[in-house]
mmCIF file of C-alpha atoms in Angstrom:
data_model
loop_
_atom_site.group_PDB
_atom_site.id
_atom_site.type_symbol
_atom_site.label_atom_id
_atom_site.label_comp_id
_atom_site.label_asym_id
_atom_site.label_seq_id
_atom_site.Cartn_x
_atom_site.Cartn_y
_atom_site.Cartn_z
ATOM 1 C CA UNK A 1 0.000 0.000 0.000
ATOM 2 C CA UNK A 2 3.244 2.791 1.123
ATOM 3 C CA UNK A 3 4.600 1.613 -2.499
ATOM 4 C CA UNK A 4 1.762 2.402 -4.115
ATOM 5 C CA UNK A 5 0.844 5.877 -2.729
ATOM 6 C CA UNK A 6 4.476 6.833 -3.250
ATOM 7 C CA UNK A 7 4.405 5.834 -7.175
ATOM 8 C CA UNK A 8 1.114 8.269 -7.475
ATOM 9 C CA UNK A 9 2.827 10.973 -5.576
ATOM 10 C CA UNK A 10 5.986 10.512 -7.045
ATOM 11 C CA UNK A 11 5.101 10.022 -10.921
ATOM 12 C CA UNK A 12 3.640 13.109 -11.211
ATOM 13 C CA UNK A 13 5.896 15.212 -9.368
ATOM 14 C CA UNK A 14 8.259 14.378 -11.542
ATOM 15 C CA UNK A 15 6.586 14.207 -14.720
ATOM 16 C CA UNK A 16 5.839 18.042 -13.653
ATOM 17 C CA UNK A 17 9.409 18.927 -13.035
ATOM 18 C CA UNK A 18 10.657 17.058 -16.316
ATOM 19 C CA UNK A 19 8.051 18.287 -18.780
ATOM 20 C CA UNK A 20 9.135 21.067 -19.584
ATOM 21 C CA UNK A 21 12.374 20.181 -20.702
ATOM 22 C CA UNK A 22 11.080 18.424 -23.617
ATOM 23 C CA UNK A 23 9.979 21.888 -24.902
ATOM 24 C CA UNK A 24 12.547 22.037 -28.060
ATOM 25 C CA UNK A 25 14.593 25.015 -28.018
ATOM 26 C CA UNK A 26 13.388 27.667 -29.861
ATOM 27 C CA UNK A 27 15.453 28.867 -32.623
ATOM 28 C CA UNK A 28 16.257 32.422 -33.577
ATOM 29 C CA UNK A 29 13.971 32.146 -36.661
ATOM 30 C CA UNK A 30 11.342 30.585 -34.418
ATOM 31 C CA UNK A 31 12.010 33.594 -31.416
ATOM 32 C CA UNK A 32 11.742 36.521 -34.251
ATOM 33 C CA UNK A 33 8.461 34.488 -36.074
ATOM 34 C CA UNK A 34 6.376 34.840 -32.450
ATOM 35 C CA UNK A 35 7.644 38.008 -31.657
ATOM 36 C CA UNK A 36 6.264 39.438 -35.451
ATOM 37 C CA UNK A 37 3.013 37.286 -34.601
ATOM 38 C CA UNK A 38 2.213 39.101 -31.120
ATOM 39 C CA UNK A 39 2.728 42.119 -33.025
ATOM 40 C CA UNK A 40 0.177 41.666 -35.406
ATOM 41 C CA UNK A 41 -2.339 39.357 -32.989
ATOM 42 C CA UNK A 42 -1.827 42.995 -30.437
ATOM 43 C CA UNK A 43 -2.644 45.186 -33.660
ATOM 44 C CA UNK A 44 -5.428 43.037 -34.901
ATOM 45 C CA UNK A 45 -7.013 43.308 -31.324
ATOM 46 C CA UNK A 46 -6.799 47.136 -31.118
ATOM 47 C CA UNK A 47 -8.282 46.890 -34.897
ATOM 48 C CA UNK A 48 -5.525 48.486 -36.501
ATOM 49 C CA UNK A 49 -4.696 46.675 -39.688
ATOM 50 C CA UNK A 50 -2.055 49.050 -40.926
ATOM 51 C CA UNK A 51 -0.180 48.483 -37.700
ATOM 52 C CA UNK A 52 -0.498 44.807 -38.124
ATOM 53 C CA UNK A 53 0.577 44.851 -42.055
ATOM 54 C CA UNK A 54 3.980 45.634 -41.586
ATOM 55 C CA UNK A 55 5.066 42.571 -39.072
ATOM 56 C CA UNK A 56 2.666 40.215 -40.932
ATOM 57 C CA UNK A 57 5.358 41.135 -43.959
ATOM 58 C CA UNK A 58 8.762 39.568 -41.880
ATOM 59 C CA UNK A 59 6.395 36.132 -41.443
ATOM 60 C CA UNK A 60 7.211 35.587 -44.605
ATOM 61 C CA UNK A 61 5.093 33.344 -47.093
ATOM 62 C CA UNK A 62 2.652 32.696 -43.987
ATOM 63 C CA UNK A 63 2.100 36.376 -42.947
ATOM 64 C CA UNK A 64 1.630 37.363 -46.948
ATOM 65 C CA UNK A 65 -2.582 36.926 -46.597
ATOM 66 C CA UNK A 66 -2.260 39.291 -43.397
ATOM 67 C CA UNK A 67 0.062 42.038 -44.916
ATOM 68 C CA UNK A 68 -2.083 42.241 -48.328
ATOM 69 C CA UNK A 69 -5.437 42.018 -46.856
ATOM 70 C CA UNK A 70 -7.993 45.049 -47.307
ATOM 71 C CA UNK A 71 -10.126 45.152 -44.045
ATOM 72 C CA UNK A 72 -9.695 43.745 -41.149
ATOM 73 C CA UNK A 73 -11.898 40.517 -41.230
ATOM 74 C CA UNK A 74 -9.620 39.040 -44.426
ATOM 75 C CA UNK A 75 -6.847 40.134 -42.124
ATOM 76 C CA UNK A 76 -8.013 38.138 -39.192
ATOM 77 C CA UNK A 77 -9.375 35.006 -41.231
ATOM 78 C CA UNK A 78 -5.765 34.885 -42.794
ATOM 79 C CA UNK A 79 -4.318 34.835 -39.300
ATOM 80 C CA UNK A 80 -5.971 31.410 -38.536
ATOM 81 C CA UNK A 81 -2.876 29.964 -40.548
ATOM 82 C CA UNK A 82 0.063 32.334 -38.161
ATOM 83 C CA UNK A 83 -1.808 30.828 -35.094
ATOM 84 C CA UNK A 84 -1.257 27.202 -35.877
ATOM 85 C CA UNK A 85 2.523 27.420 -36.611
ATOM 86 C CA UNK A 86 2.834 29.856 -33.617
ATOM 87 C CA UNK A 87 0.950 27.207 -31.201
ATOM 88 C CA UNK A 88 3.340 25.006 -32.555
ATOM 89 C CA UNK A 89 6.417 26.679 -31.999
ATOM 90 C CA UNK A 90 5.022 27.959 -28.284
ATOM 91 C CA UNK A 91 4.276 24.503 -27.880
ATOM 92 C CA UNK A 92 5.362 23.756 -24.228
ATOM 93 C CA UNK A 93 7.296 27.062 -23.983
ATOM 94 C CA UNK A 94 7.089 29.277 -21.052
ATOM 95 C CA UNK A 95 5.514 32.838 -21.457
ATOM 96 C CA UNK A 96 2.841 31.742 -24.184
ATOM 97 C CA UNK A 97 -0.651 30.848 -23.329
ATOM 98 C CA UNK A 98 -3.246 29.341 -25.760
ATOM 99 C CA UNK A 99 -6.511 31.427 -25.685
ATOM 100 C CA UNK A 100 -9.315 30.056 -27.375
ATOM 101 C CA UNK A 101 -12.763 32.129 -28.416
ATOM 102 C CA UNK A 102 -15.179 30.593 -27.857
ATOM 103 C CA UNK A 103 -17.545 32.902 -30.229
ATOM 104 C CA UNK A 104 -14.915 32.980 -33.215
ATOM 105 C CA UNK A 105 -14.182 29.386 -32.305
ATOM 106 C CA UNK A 106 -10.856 29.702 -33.250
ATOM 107 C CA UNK A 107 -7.877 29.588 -31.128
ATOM 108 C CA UNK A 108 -4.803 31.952 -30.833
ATOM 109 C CA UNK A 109 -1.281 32.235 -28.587
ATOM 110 C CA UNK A 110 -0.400 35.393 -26.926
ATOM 111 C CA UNK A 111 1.821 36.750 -23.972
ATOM 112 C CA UNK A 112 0.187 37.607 -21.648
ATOM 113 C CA UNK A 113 -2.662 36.246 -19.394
ATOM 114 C CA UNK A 114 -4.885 38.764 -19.856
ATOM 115 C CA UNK A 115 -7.045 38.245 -23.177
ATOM 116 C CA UNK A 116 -6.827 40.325 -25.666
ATOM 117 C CA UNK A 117 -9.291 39.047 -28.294
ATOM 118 C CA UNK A 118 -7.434 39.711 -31.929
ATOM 119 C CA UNK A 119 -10.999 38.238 -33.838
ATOM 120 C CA UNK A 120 -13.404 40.512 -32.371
ATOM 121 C CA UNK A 121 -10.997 43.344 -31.501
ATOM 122 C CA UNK A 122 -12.035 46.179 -29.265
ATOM 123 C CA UNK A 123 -15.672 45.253 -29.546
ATOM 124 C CA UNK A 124 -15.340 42.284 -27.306
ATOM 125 C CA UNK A 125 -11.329 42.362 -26.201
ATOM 126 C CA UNK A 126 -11.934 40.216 -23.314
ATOM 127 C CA UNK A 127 -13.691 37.352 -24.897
ATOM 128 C CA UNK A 128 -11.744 34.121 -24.755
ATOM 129 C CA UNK A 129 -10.474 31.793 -22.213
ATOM 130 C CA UNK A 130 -7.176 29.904 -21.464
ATOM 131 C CA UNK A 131 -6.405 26.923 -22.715
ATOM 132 C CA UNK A 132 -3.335 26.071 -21.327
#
């Protein structure tokens, strides 16, 4: 019975200790990608697409859609694609939290744990939860 309570203690104490240094390292490609994408997710989410057009340009092939679009909403559907190589890359990183909206139903990464809702913007900034 004392080997058995010790093995659920123990396993995932240390499963919580060695977790996150499976996290790969981030490269400086991958540091300078998610620092362009909170620029634009912050810009989107004070709905100001010019601000966002210019870091959606350094993404490269995957922030093209952003930096070309015309309003706001092409800007933000095209973002759906920055989000899932960004939740890859934050994957198990430190500093990045998952939101997810549940009105947009779409998901996003950003810095900080306050929301700051890039779909709906200022209309509805705080809309979204943490997902991890």
């Amino acid at each position: 019975m004392k080997t058995k309570l010790k093995s659920t203690i123990l396993v995932p104490t240390i499963f919580l200790i060695v977790a996150p240094l499976w996290a790969a390292t981030l490269s400086p490609d991958d540091k300078a990608f998610l620092d362009s994408y909170e620029k634009v997710r912050a810009a989107l989410a004070a709905d100001n697409l010019t601000q966002a057009k210019e870091p959606a340009a350094s993404l490269g092939e995957t922030g093209t859609d952003v930096a070309k679009s015309l309003s706001l909403d092409d800007a933000r559907a095209s973002f759906v694609q920055l989000s899932k190589k960004a939740e890859k890359l934050a994957s198990g990183q430190s500093g990045f939290y998952v939101i997810h909206c549940p009105m947009a139903k779409k998901d996003w990464i950003q810095t900080s744990d306050k929301i700051s809702n890039l779909y709906l913007g200022k209309e509805m900034a705080g809309c979204g939860e943490i997902k991890k």
